[in-house]
PDB file of C-alpha atoms and ligand atoms in Angstrom:
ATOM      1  CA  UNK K   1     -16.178 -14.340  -6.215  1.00 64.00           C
ATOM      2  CA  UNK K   2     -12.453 -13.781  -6.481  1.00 87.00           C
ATOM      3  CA  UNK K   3     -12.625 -13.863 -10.063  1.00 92.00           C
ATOM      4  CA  UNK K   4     -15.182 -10.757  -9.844  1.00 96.00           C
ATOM      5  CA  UNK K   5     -12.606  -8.804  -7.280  1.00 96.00           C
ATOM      6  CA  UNK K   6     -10.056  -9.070  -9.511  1.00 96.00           C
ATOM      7  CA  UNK K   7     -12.361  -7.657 -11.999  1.00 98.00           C
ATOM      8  CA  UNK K   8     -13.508  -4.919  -9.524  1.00 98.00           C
ATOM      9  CA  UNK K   9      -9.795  -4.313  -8.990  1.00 98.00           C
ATOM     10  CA  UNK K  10      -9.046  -3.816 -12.895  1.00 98.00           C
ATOM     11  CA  UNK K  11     -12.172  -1.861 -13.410  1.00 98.00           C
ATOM     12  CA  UNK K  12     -10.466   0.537 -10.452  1.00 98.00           C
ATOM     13  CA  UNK K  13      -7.280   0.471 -11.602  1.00 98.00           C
ATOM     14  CA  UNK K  14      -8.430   1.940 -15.353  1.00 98.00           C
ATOM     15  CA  UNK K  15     -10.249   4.012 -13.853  1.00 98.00           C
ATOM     16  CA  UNK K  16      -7.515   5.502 -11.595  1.00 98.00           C
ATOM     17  CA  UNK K  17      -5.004   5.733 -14.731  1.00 98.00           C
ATOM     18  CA  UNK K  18      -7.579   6.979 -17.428  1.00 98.00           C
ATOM     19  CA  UNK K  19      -8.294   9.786 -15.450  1.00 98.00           C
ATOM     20  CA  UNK K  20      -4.893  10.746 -13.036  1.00 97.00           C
ATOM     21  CA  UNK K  21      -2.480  10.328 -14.726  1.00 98.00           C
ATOM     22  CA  UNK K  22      -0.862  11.832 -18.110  1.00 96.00           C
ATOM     23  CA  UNK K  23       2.675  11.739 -19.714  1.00 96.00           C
ATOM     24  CA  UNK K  24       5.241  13.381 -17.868  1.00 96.00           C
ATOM     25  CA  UNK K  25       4.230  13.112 -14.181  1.00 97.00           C
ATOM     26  CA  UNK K  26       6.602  12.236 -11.258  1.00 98.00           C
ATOM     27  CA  UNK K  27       5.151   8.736 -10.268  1.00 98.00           C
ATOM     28  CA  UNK K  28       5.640   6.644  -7.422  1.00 98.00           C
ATOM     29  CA  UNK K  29       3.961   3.159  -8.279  1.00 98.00           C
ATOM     30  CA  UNK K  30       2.442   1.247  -5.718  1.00 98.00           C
ATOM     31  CA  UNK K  31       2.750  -2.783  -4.766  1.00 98.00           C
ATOM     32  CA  UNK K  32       0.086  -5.464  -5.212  1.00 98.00           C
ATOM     33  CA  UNK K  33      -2.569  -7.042  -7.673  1.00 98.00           C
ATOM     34  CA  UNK K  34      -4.690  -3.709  -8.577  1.00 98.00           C
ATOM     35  CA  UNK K  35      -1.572  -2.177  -8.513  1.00 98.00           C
ATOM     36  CA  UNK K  36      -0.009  -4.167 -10.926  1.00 98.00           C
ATOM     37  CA  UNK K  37      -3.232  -3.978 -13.030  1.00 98.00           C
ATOM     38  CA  UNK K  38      -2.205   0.178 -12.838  1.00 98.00           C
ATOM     39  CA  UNK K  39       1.108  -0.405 -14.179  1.00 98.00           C
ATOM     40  CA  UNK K  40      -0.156  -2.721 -17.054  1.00 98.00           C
ATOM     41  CA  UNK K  41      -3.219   0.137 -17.896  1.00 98.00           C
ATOM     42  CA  UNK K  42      -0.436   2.652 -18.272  1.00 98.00           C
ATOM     43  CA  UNK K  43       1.355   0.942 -20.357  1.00 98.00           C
ATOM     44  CA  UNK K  44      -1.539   0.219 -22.708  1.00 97.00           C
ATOM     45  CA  UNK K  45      -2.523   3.607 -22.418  1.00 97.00           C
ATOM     46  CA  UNK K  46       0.762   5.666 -22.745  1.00 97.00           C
ATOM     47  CA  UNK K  47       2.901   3.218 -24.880  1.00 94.00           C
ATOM     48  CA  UNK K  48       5.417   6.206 -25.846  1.00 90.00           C
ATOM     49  CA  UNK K  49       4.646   8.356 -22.832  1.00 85.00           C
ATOM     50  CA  UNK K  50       7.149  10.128 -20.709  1.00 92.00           C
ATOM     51  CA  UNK K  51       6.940   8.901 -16.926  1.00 96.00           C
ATOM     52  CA  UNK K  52       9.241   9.664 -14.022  1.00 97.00           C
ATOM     53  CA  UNK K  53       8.861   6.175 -12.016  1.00 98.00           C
ATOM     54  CA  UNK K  54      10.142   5.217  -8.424  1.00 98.00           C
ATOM     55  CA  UNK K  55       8.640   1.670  -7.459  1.00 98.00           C
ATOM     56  CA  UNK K  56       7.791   0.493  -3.877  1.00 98.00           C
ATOM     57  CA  UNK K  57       8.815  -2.930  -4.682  1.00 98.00           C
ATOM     58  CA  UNK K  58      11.239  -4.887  -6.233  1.00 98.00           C
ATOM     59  CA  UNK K  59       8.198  -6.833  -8.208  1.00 98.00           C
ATOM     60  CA  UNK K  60       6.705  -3.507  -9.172  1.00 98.00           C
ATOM     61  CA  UNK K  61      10.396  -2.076 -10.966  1.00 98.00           C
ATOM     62  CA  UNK K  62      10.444  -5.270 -12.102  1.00 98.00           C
ATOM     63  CA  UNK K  63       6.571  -5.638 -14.024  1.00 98.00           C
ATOM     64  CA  UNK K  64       7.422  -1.557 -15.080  1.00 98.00           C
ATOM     65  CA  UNK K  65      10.374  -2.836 -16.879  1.00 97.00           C
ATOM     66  CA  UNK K  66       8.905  -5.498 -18.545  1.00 97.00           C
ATOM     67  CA  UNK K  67       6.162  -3.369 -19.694  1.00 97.00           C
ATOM     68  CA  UNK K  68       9.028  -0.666 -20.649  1.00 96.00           C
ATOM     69  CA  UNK K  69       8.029   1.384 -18.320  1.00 96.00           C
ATOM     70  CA  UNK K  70      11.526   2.989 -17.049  1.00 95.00           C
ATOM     71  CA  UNK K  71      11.966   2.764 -12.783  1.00 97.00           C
ATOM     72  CA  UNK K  72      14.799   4.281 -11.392  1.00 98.00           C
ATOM     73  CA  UNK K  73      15.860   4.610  -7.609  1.00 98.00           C
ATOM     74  CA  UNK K  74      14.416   7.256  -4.965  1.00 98.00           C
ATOM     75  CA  UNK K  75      16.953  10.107  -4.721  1.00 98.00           C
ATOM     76  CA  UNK K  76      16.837  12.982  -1.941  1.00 98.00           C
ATOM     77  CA  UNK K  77      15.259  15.492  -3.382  1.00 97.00           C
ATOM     78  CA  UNK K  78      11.806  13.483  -4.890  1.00 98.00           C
ATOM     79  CA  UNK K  79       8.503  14.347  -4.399  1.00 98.00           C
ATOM     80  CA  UNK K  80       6.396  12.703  -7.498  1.00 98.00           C
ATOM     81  CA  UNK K  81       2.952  14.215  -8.440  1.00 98.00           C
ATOM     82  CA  UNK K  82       0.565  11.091  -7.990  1.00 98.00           C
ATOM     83  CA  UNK K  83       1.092   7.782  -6.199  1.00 98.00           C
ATOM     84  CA  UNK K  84      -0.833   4.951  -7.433  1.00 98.00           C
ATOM     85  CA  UNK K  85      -1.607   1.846  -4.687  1.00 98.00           C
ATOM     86  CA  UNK K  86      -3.567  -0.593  -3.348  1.00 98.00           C
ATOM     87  CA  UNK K  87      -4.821  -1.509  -0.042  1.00 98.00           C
ATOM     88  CA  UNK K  88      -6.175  -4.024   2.403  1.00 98.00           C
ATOM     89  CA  UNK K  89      -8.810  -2.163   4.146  1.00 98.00           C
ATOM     90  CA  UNK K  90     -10.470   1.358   3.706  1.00 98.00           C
ATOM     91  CA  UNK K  91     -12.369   2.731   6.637  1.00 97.00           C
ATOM     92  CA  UNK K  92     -14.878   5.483   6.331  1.00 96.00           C
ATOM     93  CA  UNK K  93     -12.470   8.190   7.008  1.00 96.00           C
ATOM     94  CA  UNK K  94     -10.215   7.015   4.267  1.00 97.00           C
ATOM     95  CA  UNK K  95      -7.481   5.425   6.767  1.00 97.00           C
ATOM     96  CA  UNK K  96      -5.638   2.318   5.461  1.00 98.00           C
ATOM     97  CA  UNK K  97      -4.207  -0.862   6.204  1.00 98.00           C
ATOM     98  CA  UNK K  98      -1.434  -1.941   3.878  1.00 98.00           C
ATOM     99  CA  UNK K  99       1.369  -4.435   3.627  1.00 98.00           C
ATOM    100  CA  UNK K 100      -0.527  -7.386   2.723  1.00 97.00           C
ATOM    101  CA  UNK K 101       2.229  -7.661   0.001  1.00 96.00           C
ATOM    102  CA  UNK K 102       4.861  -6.567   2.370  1.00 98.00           C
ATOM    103  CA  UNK K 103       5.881  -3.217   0.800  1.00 98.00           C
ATOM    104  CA  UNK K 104       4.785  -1.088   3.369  1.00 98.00           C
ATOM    105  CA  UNK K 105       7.743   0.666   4.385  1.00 98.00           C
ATOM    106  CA  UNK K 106       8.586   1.554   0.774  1.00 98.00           C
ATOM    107  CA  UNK K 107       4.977   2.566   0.546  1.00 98.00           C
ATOM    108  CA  UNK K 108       4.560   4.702   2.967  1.00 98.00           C
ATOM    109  CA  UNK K 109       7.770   6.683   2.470  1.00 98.00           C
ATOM    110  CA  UNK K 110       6.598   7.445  -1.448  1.00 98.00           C
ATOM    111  CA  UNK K 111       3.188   8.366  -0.018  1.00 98.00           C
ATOM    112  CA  UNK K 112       4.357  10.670   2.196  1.00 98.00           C
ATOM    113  CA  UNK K 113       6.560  12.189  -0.759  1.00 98.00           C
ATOM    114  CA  UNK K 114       3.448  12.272  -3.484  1.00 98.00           C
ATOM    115  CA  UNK K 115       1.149  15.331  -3.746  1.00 98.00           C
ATOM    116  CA  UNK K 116      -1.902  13.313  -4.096  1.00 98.00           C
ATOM    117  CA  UNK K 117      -1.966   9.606  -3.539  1.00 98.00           C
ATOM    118  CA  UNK K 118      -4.478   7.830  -5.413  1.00 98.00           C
ATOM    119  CA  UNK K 119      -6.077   4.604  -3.947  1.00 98.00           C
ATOM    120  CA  UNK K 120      -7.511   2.110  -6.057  1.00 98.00           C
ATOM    121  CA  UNK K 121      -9.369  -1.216  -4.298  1.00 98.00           C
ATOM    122  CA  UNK K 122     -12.518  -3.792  -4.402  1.00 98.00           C
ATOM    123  CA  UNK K 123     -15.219  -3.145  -2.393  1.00 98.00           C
ATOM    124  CA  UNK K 124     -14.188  -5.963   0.034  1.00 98.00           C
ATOM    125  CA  UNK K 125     -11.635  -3.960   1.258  1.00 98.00           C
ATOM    126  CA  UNK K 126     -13.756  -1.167   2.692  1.00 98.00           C
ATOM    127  CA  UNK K 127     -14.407  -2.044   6.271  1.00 98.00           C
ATOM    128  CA  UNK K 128     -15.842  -0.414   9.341  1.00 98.00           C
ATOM    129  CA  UNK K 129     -12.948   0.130  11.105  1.00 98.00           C
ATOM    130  CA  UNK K 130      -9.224  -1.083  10.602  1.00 98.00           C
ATOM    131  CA  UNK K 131      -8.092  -4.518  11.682  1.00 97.00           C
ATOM    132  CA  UNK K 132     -12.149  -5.959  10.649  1.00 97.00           C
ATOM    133  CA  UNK K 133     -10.629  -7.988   8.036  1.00 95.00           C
ATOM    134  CA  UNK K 134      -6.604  -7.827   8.114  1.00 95.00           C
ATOM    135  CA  UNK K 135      -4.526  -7.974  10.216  1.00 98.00           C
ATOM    136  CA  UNK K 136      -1.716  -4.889  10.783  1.00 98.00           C
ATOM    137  CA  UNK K 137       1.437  -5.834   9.017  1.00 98.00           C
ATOM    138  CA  UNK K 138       4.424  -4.088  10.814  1.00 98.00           C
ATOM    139  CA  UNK K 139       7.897  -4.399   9.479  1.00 98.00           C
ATOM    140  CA  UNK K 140      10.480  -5.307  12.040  1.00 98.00           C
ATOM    141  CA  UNK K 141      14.555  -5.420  12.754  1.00 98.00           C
ATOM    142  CA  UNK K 142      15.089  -9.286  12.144  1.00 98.00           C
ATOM    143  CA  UNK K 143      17.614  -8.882  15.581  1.00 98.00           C
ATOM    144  CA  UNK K 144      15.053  -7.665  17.193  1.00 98.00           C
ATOM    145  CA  UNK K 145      12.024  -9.942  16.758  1.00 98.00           C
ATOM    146  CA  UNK K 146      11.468 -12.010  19.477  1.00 98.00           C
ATOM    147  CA  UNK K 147      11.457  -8.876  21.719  1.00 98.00           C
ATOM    148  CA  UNK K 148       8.858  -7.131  19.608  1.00 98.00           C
ATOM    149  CA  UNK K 149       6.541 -10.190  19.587  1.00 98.00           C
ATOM    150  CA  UNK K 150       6.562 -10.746  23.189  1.00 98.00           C
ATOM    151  CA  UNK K 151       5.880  -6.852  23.806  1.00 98.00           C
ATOM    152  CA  UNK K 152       2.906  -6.239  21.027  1.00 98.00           C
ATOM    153  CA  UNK K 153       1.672  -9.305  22.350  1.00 98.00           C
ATOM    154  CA  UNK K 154       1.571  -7.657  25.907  1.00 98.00           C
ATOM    155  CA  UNK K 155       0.073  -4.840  24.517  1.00 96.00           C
ATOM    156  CA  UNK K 156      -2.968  -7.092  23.936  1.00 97.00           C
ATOM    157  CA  UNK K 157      -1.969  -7.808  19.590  1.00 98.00           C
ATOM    158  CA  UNK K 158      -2.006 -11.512  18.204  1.00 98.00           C
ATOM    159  CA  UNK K 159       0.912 -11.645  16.782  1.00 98.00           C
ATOM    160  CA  UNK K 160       1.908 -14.070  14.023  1.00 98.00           C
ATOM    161  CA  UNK K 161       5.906 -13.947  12.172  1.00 98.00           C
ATOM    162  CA  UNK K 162       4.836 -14.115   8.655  1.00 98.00           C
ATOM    163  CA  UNK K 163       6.322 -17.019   6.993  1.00 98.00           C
ATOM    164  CA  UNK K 164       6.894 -17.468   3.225  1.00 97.00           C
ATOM    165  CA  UNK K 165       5.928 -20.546   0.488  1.00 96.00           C
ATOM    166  CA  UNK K 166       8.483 -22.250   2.002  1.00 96.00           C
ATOM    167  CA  UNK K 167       7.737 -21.867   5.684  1.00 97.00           C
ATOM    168  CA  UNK K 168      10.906 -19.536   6.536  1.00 98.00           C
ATOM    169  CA  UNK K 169      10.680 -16.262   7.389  1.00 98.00           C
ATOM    170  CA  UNK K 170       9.300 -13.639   4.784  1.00 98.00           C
ATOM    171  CA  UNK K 171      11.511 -10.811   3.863  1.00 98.00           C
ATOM    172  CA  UNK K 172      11.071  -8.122   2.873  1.00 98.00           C
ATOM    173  CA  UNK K 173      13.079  -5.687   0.029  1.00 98.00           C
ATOM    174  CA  UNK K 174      14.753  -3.941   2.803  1.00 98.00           C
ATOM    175  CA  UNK K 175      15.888  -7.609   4.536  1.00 98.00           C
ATOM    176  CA  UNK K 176      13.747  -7.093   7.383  1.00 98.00           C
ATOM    177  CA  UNK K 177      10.762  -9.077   8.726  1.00 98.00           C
ATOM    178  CA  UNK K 178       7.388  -8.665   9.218  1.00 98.00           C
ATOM    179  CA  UNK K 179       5.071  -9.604  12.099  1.00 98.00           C
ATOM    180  CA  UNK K 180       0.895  -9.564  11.314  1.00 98.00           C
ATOM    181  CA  UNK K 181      -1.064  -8.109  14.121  1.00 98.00           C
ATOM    182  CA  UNK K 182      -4.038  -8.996  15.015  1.00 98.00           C
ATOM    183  CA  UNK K 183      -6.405  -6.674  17.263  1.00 97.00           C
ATOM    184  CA  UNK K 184      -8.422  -7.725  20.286  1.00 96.00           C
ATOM    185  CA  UNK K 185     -10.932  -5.386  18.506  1.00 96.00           C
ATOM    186  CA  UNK K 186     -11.002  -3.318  16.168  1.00 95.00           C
ATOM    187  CA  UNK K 187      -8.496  -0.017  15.861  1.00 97.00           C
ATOM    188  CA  UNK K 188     -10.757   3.165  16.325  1.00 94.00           C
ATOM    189  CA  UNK K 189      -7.942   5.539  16.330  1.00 97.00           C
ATOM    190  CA  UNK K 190      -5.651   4.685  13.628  1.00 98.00           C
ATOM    191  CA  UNK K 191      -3.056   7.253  14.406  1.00 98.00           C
ATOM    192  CA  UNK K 192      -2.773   6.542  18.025  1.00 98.00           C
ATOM    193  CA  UNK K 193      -2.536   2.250  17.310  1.00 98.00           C
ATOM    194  CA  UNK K 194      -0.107   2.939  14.359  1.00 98.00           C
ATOM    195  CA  UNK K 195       2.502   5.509  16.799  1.00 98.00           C
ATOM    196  CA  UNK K 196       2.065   3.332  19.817  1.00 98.00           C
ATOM    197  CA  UNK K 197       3.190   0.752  17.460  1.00 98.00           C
ATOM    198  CA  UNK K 198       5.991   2.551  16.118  1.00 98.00           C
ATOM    199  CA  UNK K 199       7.291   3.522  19.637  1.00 98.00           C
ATOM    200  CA  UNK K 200       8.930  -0.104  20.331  1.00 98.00           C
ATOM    201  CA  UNK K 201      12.472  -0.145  19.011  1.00 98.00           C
ATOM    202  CA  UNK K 202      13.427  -2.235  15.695  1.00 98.00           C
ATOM    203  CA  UNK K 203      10.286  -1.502  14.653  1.00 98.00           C
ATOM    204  CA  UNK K 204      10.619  -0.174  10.807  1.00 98.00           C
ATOM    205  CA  UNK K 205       6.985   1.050   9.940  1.00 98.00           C
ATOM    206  CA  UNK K 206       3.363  -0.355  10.165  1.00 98.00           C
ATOM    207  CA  UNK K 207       0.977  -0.640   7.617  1.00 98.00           C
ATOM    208  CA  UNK K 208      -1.537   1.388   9.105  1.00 98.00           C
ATOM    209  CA  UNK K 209      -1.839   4.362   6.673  1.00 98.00           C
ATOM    210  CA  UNK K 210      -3.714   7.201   8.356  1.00 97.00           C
ATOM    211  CA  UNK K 211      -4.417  10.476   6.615  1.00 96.00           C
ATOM    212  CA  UNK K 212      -2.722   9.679   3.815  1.00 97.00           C
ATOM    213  CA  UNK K 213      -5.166   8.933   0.983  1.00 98.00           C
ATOM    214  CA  UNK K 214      -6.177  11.690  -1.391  1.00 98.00           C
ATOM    215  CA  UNK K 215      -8.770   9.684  -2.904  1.00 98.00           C
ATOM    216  CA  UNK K 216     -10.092   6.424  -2.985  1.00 98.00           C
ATOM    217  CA  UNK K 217     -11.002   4.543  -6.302  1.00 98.00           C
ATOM    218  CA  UNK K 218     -13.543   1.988  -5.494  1.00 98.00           C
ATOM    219  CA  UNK K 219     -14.410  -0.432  -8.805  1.00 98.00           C
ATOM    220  CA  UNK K 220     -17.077  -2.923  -8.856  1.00 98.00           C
ATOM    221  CA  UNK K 221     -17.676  -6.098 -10.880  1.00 97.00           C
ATOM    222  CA  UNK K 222     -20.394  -4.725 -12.859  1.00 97.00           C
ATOM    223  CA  UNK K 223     -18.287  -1.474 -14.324  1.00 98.00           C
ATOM    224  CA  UNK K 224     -19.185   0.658 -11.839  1.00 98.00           C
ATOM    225  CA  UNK K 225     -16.956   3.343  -9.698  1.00 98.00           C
ATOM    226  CA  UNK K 226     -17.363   4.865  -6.224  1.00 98.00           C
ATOM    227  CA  UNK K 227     -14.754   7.716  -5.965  1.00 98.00           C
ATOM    228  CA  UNK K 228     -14.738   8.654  -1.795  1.00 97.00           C
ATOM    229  CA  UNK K 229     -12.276  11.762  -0.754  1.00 96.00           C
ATOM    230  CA  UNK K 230     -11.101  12.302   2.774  1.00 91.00           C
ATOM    231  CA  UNK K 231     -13.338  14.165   4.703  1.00 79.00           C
ATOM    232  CA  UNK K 232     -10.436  17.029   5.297  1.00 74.00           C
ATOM    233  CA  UNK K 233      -8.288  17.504   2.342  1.00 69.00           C
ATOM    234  CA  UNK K 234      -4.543  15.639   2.895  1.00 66.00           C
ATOM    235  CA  UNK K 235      -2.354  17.455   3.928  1.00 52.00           C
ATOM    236  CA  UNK K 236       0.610  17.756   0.769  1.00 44.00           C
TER     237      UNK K 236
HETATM  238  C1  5RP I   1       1.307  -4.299  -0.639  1.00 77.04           C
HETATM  239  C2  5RP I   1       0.035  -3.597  -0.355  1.00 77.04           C
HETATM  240  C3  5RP I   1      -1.089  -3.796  -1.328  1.00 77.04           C
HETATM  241  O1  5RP I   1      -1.443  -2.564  -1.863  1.00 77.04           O
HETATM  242  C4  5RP I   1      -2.256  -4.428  -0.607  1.00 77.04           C
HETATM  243  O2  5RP I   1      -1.826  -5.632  -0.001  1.00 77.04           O
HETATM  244  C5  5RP I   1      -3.408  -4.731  -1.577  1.00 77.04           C
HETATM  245  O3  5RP I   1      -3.032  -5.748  -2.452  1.00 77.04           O
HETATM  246  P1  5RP I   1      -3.960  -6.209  -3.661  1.00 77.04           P
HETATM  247  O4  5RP I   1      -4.072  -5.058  -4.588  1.00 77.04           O
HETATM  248  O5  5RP I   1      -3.210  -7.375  -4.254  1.00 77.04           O
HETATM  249  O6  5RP I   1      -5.289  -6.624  -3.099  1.00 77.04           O
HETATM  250  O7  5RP I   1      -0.111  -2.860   0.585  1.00 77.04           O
HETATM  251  O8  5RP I   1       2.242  -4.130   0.387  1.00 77.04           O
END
């Protein structure tokens, strides 16, 4: 089975690339497996093309480098045609949970600044409602960590500090850490959850994603693709 996602996630990614994107776009490349797939597809595809890239994660520049794909840092004025990313759960209106790789804040900032943002998953990822089958990822003030667990937790949230291999503290690109919460059920009203959220100070961002996808790439093992669009276009 996980070999065939990762198959479903390639078959999405090629998909994505062979028919978004073209030399010369503003690009802001997403974090994660089928987003890495993305990044290796354009590269096969485009070997001489002209990309303007901003990565959401160090590993991301890092893969678009090796694959001379040039990455170069945000600056004030970017917006970038087309943002390319993964995600942990799709729900029927097209809201997301991401952050499973921990990129989240850096995600949602270059989704926000992309024209149309292009999500490309497995179908294991598409879920009734957010918080079925991850948990929300929310990026935190390290000083401020204890406080945050002990008040999501009051607000009825499981709340685990994600730990790395090593069994320290994960952290993130911007040095920050990131606490996985889990709902007593699950989140009806994404936008409500995710500001609620937001409203505790030292917290950075949370990985739920509402209204922001402009499409939704869905690749199966078999070859197939499921394209879904929001039910009301995003807003650019
Ligand atoms: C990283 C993310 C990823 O897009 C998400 O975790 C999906 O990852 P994958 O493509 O490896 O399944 O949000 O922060």
């Amino acid at each position: 089975m996980p070999e065939d996602l990762e198959r479903a996630k390639g078959v999405a990614a090629r998909h994505a690339v062979e028919h978004h994107v073209r030399p010369g776009l503003r690009l802001a490349l997403g974090t994660g497996s089928t987003a890495a797939q993305a990044v290796r597809a354009i590269a096969e595809r485009f070997p001489d093309g002209k990309f303007d890239c901003v990565a959401s994660s160090r590993a991301t520049e890092e893969l678009a480098r090796e694959l001379r794909i040039p990455v170069r840092p945000l600056r004030g004025d970017d917006r970038f045609d087309l943002m390319l990313d993964g995600a942990d759960e799709v729900s029927p209106a097209l809201d997301m949970t991401k952050g499973g790789g921990g990129a989240l804040f850096r995600e949602k900032l270059l989704a926000h600044l992309s024209g149309s943002v292009v999500i490309m998953v497995d179908p294991s990822k598409l879920v009734g409602a957010l918080g079925e089958r991850a948990s929300i990822p929310v990026e935190v003030v390290p000083f401020g960590r204890s406080i945050l667990e002990r008040e999501l937790a009051a607000e009825g949230y499981r709340v685990r500090l994600r730990v790395g291999p090593d069994g320290r503290p994960f952290i993130t690109d911007n040095e920050n850490e990131v606490l996985d919460l889990s709902p007593r059920e699950p989140i009806h009203d994404p936008a409500a959850a995710a500001e609620a959220i937001r409203r505790h100070t030292g917290v950075v961002e949370t990985g739920i994603f509402a209204g922001l996808a402009s499409l939704v790439v869905v690749g199966f093992p078999d070859g197939r693709i499921e394209e879904r669009r929001p039910p009301v276009a995003r807003r650019t």
